[in-house]
Coordinates of N, CA and C in Angstrom, one line a residue:
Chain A
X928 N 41.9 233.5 -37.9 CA 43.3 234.1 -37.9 C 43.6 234.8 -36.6
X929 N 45.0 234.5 -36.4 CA 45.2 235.1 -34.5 C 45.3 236.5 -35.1
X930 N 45.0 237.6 -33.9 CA 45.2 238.9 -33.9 C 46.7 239.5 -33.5
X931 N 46.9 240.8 -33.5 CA 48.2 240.9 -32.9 C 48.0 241.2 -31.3
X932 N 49.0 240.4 -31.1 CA 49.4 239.6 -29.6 C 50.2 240.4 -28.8
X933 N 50.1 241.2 -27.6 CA 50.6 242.4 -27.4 C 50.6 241.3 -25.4
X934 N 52.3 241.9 -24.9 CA 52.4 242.0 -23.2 C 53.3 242.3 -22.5
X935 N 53.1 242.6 -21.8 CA 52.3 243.1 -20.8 C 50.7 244.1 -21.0
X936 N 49.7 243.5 -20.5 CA 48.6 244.0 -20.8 C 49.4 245.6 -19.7
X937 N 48.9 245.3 -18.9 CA 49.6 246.6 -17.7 C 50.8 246.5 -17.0
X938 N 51.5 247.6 -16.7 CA 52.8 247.5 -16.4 C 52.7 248.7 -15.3
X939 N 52.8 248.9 -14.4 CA 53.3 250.2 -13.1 C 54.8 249.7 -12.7
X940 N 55.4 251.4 -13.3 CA 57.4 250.9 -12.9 C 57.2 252.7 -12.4
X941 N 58.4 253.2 -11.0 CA 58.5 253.9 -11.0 C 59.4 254.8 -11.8
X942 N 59.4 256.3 -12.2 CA 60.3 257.1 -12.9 C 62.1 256.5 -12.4
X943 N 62.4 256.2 -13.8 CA 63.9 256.0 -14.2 C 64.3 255.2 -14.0
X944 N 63.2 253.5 -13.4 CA 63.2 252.1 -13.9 C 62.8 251.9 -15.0
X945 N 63.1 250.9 -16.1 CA 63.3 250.3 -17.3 C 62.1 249.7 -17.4
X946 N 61.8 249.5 -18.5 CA 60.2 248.4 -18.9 C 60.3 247.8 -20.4
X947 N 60.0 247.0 -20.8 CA 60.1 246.5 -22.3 C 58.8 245.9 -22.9
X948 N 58.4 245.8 -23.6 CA 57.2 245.7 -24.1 C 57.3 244.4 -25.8
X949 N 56.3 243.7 -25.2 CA 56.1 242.7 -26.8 C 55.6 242.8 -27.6
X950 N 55.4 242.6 -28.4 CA 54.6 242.5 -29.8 C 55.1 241.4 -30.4
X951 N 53.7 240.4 -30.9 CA 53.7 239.3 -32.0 C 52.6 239.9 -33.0
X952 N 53.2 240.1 -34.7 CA 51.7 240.9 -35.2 C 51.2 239.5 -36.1
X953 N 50.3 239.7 -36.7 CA 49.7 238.7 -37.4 C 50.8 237.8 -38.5
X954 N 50.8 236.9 -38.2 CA 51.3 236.1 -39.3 C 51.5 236.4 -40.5
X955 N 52.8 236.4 -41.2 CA 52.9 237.2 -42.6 C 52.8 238.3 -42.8
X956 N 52.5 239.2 -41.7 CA 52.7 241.0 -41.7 C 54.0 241.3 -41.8
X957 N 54.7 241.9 -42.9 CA 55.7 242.3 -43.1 C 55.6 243.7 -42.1
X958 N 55.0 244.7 -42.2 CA 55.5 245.6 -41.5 C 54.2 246.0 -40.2
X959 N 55.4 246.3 -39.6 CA 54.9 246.3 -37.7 C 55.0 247.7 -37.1
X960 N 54.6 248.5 -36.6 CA 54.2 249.9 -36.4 C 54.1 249.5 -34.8
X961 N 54.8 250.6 -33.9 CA 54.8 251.0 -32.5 C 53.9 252.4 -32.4
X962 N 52.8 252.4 -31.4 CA 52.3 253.6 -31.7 C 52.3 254.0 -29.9
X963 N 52.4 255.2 -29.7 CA 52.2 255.8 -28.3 C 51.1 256.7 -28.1
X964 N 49.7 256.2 -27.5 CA 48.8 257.2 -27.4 C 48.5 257.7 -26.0
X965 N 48.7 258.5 -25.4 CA 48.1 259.6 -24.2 C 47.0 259.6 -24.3
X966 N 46.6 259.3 -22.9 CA 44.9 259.6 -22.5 C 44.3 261.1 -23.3
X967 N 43.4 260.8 -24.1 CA 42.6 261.8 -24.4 C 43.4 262.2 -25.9
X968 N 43.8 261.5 -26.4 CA 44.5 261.7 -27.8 C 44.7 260.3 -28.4
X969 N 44.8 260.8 -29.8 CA 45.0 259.4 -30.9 C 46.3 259.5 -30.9
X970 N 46.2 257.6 -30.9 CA 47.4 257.2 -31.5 C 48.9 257.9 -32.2
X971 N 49.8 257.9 -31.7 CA 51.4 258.8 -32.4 C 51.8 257.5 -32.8
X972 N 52.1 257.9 -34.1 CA 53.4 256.5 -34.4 C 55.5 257.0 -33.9
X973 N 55.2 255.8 -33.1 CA 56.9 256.1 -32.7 C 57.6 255.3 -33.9
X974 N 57.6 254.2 -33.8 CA 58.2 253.3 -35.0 C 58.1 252.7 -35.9
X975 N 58.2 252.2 -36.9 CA 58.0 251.4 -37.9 C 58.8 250.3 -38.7
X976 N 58.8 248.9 -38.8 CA 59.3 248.7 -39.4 C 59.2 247.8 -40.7
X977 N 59.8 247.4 -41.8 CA 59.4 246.4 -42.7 C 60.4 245.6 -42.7
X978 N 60.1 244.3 -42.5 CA 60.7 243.0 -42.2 C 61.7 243.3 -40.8
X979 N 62.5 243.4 -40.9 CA 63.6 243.6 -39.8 C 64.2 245.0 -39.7
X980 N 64.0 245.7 -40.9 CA 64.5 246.7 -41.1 C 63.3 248.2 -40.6
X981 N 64.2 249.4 -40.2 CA 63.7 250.2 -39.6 C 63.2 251.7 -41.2
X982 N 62.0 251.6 -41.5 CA 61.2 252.6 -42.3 C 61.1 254.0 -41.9
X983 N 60.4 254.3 -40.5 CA 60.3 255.4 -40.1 C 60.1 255.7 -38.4
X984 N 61.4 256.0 -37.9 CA 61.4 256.0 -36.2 C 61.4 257.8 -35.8
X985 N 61.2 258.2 -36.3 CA 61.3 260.4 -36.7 C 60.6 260.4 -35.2
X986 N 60.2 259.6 -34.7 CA 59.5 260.3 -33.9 C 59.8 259.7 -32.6
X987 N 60.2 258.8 -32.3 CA 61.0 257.7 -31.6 C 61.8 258.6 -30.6
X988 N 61.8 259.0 -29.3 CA 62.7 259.8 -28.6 C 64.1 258.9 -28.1
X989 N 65.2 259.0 -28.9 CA 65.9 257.8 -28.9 C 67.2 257.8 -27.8
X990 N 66.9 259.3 -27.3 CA 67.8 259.1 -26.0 C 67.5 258.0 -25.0
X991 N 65.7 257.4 -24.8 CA 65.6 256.9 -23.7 C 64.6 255.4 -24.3
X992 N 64.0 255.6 -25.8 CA 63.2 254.6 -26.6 C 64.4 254.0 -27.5
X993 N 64.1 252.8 -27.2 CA 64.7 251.4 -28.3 C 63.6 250.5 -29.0
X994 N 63.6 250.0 -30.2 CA 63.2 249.0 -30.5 C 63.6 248.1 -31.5
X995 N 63.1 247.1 -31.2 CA 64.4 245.7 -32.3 C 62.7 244.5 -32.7
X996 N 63.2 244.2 -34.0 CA 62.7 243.2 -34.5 C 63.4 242.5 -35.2
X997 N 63.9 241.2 -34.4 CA 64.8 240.3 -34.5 C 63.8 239.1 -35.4
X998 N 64.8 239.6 -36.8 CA 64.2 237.9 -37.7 C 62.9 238.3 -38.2
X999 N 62.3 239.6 -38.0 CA 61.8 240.0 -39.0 C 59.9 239.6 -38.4
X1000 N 60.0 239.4 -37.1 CA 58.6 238.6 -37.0 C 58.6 239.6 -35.5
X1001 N 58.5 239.1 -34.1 CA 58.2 239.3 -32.8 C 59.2 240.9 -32.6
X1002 N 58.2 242.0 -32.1 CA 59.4 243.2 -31.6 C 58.9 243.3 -30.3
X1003 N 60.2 243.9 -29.9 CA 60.2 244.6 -28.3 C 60.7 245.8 -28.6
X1004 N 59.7 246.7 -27.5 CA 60.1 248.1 -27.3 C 60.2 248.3 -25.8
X1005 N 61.7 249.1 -25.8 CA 61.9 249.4 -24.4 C 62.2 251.1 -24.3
X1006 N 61.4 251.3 -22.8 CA 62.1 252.1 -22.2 C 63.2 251.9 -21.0
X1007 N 64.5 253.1 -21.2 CA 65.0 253.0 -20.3 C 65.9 254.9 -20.2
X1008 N 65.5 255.2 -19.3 CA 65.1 255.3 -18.5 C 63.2 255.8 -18.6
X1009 N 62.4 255.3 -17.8 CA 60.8 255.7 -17.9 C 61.2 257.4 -17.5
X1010 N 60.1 258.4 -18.1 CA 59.7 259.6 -17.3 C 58.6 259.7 -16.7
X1011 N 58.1 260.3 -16.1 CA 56.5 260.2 -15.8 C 55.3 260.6 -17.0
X1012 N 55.7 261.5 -18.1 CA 55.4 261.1 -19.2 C 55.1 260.2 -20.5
X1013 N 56.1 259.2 -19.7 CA 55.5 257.9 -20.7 C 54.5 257.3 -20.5
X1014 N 53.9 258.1 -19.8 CA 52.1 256.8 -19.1 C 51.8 257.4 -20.3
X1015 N 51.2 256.0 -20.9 CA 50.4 256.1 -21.9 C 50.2 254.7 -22.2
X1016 N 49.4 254.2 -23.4 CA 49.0 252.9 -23.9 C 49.8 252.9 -25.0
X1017 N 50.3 251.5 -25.1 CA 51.9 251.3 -26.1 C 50.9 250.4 -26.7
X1018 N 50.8 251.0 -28.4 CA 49.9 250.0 -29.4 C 51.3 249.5 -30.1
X1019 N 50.7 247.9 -30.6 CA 51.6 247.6 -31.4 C 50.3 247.3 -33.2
X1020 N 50.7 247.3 -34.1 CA 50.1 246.8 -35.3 C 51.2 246.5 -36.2
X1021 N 50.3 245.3 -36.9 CA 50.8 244.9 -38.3 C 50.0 245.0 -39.2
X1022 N 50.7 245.3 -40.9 CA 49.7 245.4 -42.1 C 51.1 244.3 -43.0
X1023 N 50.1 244.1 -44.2 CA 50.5 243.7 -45.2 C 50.5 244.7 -46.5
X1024 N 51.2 244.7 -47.3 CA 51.2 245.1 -48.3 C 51.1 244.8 -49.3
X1025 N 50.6 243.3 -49.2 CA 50.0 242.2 -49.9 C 48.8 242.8 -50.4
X1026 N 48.3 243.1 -49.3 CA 46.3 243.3 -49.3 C 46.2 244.4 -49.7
X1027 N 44.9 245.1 -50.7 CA 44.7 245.9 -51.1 C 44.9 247.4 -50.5
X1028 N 44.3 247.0 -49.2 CA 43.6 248.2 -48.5 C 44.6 249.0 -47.5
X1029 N 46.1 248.1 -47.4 CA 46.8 248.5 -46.5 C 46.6 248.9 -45.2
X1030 N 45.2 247.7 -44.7 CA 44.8 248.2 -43.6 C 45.6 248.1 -42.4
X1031 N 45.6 248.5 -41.3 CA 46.5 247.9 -40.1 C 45.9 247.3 -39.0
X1032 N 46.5 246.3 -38.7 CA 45.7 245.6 -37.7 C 46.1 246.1 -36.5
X1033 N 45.4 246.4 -35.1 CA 45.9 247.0 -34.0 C 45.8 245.8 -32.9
X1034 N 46.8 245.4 -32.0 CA 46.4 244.6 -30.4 C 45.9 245.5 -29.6
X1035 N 45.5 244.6 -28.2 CA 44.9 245.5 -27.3 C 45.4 246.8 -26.8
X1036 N 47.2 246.6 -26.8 CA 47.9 247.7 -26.2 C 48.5 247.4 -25.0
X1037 N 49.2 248.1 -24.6 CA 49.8 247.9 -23.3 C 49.7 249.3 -21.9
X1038 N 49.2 248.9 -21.0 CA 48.8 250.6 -20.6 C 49.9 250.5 -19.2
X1039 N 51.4 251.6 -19.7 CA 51.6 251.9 -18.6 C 52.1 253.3 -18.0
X1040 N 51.7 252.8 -16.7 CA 51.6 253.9 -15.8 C 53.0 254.1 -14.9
X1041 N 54.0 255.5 -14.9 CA 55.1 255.3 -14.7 C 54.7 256.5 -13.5
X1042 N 55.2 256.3 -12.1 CA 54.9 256.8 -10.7 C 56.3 257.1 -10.2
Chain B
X1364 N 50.8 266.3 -38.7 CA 49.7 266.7 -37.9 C 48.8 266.1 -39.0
X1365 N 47.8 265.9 -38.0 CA 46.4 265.2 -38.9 C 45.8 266.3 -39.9
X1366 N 45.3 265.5 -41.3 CA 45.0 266.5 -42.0 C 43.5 266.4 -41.9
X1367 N 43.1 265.8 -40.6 CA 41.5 266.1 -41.2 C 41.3 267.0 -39.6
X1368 N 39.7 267.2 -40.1 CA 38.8 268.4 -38.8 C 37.6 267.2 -38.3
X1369 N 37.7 266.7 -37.1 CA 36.5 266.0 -36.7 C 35.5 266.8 -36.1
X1370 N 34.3 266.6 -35.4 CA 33.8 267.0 -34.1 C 34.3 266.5 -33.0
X1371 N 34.3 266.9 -32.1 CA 34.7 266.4 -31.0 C 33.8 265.4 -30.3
X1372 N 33.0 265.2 -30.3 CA 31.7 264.4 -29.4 C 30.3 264.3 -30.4
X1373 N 29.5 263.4 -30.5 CA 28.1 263.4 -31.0 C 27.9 262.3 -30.2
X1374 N 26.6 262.4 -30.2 CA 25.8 261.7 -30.1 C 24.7 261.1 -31.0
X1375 N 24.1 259.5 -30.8 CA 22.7 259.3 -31.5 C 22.1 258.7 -30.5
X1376 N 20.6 258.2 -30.9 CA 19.9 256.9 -30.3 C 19.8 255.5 -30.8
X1377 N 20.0 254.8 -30.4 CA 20.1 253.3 -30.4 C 19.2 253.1 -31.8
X1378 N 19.4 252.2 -32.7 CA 18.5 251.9 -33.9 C 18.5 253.0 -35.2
X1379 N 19.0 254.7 -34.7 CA 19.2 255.2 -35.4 C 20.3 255.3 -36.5
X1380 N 20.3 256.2 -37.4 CA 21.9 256.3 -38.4 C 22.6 257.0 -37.4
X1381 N 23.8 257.3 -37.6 CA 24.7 257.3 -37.4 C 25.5 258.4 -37.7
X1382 N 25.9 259.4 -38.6 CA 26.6 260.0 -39.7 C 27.6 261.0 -38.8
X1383 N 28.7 260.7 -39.0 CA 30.0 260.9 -38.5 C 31.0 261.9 -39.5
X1384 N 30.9 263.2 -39.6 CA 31.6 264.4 -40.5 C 32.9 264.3 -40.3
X1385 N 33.4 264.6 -41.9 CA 35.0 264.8 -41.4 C 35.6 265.9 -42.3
X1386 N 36.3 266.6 -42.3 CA 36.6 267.6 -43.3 C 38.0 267.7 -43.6
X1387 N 38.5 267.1 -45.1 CA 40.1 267.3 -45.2 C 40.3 267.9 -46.8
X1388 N 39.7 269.0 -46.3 CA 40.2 270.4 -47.4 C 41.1 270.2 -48.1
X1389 N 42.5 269.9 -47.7 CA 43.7 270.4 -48.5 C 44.2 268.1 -49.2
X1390 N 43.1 267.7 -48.7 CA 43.7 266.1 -49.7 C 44.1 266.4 -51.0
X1391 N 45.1 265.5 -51.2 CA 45.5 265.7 -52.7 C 45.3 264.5 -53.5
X1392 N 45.3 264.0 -54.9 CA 44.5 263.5 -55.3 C 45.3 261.4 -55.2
X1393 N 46.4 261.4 -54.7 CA 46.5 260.0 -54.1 C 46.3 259.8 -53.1
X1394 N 45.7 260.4 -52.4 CA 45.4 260.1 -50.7 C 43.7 259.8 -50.7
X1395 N 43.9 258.9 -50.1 CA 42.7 258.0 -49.5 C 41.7 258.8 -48.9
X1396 N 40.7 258.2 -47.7 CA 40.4 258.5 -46.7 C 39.9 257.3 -46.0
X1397 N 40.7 256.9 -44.8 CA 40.3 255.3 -44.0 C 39.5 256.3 -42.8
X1398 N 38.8 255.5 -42.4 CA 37.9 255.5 -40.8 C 38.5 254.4 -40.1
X1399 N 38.6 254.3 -39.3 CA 39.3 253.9 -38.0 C 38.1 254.2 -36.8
X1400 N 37.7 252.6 -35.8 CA 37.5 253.2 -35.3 C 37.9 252.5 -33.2
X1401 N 37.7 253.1 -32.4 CA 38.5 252.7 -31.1 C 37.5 252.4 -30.1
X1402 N 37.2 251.2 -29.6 CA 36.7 251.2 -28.6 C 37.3 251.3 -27.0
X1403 N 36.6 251.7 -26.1 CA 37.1 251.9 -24.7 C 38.5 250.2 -24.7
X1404 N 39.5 251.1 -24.7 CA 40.3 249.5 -23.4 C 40.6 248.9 -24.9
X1405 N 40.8 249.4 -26.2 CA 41.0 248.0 -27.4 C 41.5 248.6 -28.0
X1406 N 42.1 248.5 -29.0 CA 43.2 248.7 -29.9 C 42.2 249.4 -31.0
X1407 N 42.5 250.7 -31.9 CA 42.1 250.9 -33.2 C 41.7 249.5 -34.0
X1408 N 40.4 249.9 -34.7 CA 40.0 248.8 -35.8 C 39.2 249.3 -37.2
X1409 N 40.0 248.8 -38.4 CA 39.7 249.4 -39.4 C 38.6 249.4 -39.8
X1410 N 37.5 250.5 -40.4 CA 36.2 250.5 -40.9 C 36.0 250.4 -42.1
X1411 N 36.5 250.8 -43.3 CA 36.7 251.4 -44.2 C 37.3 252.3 -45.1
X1412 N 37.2 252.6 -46.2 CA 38.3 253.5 -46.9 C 37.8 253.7 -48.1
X1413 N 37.8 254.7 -48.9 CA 37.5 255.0 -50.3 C 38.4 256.4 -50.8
X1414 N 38.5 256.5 -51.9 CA 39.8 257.3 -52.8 C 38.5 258.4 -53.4
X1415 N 37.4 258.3 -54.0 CA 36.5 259.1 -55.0 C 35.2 258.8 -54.6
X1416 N 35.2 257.2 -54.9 CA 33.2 256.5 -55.0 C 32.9 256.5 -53.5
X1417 N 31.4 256.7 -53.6 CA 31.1 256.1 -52.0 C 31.6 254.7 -51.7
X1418 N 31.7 254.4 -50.9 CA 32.0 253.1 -50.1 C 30.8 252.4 -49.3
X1419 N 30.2 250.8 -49.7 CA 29.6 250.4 -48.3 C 30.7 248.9 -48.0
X1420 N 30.7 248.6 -47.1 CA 30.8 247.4 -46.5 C 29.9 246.4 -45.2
X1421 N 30.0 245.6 -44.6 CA 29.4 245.4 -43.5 C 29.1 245.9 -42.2
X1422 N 30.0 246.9 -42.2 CA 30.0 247.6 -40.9 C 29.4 249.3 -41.1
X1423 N 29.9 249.9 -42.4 CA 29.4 251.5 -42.4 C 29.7 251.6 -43.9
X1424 N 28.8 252.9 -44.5 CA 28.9 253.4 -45.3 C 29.9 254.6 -45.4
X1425 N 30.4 255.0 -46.2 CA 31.8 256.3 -46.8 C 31.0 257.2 -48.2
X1426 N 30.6 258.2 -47.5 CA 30.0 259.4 -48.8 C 31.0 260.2 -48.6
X1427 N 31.7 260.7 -49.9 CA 33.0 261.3 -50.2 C 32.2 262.2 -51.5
X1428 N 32.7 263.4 -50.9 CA 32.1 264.6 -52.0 C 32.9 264.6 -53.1
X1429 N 31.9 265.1 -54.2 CA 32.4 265.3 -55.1 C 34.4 265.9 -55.5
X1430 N 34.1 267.2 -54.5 CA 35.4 267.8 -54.7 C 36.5 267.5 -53.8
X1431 N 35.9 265.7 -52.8 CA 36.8 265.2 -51.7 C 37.5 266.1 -50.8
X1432 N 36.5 267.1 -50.4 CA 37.2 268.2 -49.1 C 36.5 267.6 -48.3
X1433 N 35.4 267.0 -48.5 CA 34.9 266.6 -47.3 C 34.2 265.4 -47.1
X1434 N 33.9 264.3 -46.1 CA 33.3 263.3 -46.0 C 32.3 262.6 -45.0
X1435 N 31.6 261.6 -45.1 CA 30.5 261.4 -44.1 C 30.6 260.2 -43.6
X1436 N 30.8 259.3 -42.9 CA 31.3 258.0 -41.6 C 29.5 257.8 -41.6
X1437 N 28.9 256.7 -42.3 CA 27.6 256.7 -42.0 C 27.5 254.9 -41.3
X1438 N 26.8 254.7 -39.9 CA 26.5 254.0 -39.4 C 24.5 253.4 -39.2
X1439 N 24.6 252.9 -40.3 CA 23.3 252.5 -40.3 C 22.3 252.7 -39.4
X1440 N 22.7 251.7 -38.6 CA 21.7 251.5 -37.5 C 22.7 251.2 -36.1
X1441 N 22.7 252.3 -35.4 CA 23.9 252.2 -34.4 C 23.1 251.7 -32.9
X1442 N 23.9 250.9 -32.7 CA 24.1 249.7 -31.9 C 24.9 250.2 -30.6
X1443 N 24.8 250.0 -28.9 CA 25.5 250.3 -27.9 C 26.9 249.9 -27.8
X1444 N 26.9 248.9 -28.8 CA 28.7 248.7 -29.1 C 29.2 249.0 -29.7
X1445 N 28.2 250.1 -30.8 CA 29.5 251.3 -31.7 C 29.6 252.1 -30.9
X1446 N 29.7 252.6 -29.4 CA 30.1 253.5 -28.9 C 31.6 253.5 -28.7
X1447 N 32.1 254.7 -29.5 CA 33.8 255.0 -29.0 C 34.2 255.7 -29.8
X1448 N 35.5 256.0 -30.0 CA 36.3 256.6 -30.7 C 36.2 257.0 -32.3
X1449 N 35.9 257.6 -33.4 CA 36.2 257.0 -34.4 C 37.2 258.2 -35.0
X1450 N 38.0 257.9 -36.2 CA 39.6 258.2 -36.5 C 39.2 258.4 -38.1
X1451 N 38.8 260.0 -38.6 CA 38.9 259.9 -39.8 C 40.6 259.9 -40.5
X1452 N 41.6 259.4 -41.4 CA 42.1 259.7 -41.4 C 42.7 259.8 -43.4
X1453 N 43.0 260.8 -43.2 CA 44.2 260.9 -44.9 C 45.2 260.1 -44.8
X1454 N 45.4 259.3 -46.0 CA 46.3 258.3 -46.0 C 46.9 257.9 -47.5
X1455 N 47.7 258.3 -47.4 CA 48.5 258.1 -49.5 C 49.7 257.2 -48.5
X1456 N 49.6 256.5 -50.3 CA 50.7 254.9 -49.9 C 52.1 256.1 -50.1
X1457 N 52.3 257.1 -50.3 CA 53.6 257.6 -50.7 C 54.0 258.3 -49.4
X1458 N 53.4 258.0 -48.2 CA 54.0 258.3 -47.0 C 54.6 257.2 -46.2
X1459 N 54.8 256.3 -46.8 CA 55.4 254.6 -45.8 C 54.8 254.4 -45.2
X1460 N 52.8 254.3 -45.8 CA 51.8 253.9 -45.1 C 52.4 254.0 -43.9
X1461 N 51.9 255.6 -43.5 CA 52.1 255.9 -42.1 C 50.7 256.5 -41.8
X1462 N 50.0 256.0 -40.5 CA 48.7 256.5 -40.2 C 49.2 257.9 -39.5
X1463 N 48.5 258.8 -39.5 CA 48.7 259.7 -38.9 C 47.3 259.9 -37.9
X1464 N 46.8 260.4 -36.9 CA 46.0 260.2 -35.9 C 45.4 261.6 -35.7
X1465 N 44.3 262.4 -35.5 CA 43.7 263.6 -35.1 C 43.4 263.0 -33.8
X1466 N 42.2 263.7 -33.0 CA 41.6 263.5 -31.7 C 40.5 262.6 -32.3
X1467 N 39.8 262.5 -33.2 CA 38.7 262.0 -33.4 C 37.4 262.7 -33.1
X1468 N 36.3 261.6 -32.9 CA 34.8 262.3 -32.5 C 35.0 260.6 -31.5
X1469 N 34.1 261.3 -30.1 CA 33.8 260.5 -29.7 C 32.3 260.2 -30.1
X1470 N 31.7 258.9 -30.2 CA 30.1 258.9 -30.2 C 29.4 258.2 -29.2
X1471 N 29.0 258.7 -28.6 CA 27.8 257.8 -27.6 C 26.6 257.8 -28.0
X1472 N 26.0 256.2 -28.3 CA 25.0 255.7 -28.5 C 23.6 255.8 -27.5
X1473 N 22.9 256.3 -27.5 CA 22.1 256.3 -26.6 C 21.4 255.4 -26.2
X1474 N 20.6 254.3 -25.4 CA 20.1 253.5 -25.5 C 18.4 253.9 -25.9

């Protein structure tokens, strides 16, 4: 089974250029989670969604974070404008709620660095 | 905010157990407890989870106290590639299975 599929592995954009970010999560994962973690800390969840629709974004700073999952499968998350703040690694995961365990699957991440 | 208390750092040596403390005092009685764990450069990867009973699977054991305030992340025989991150976390389906994240314990494997 493919994993979730996460790109730009790395991204360097300077403060208050724009960047957007992919996610493909596992096949049949109804819901898809954006998470933003800072060097030296766990994972924050910014987004969440189930199927196309948006569950829980509370945390999402939505003056300058967007994200869309079109059709219920592939999301993109953008910044616009970047702060220098946003360096961090952008996880994406999918779970099912099929499976018992409601485990979540994580991709590699995306690590960027905003200068 | 995360409802558990990790260590911040341990260590073992190579071949030995492993046992990884986690403390979440105030769980209430539908919430889980999943381990999570992160290697350098990779994404979070799920270890396990149990609600009451101990847990084993192929990767680690889960000893969960009787009065579930507290719990133990047991790694058999730990290997140079369990070194990393690991993520105890509280988890009830009545929050829109939402993980919530502490700092963790880092562990470095000794050779």
């Amino acid at each position: 089974e493919a994993g979730v599929a996460q790109s730009p592995r790395y991204k360097i954009i300077e403060k208050r250029q724009s960047v957007a970010f992919w996610c493909n999560p596992i096949s049949g994962h109804a819901t898809l989670y954006w998470y933003q973690q800072i060097l030296g800390q766990g994972p924050k969840l910014l987004i969440q969604f189930q199927n196309n629709g948006v569950v829980d974004d509370s945390q999402l700073p939505k003056d300058r974070f967007s994200a869309e999952r079109l059709k219920g499968v592939d999301s993109t998350l953008k910044i616009q404008p970047a702060k220098l703040e946003d360096s961090a690694v952008y996880l994406c995961a999918s779970s099912s709620r099929a499976a018992s365990s409601y485990e979540q699957y994580f991709g590699p991440g995306t690590r960027l660095t905003v200068t | 905010d995360a409802k558990t208390t990790q260590p911040p750092s341990m260590d073992c040596a190579e071949g030995r157990a492993a046992n990884l403390p986690c403390n979440h005092s105030t769980i209430s009685g539908n919430e889980y407890v999943y381990w999570y764990r992160q290697i350098h450069s990779q994404g979070p990867q799920y270890i396990i989870h149990g609600l009451k009973n101990n847990e084993t699977n192929e990767m680690a054991s889960l000893i969960i106290t009787e009065d579930r305030k507290s719990s133990t992340l047991i790694l058999p025989h730990a290997t140079l590639r369990d070194t990393a991150v690991y993520y105890c976390i509280v988890y009830s389906t009545d929050s829109s299975y939402k993980l919530i994240f502490g700092s963790g314990t880092r562990l470095l494997v000794r050779p």
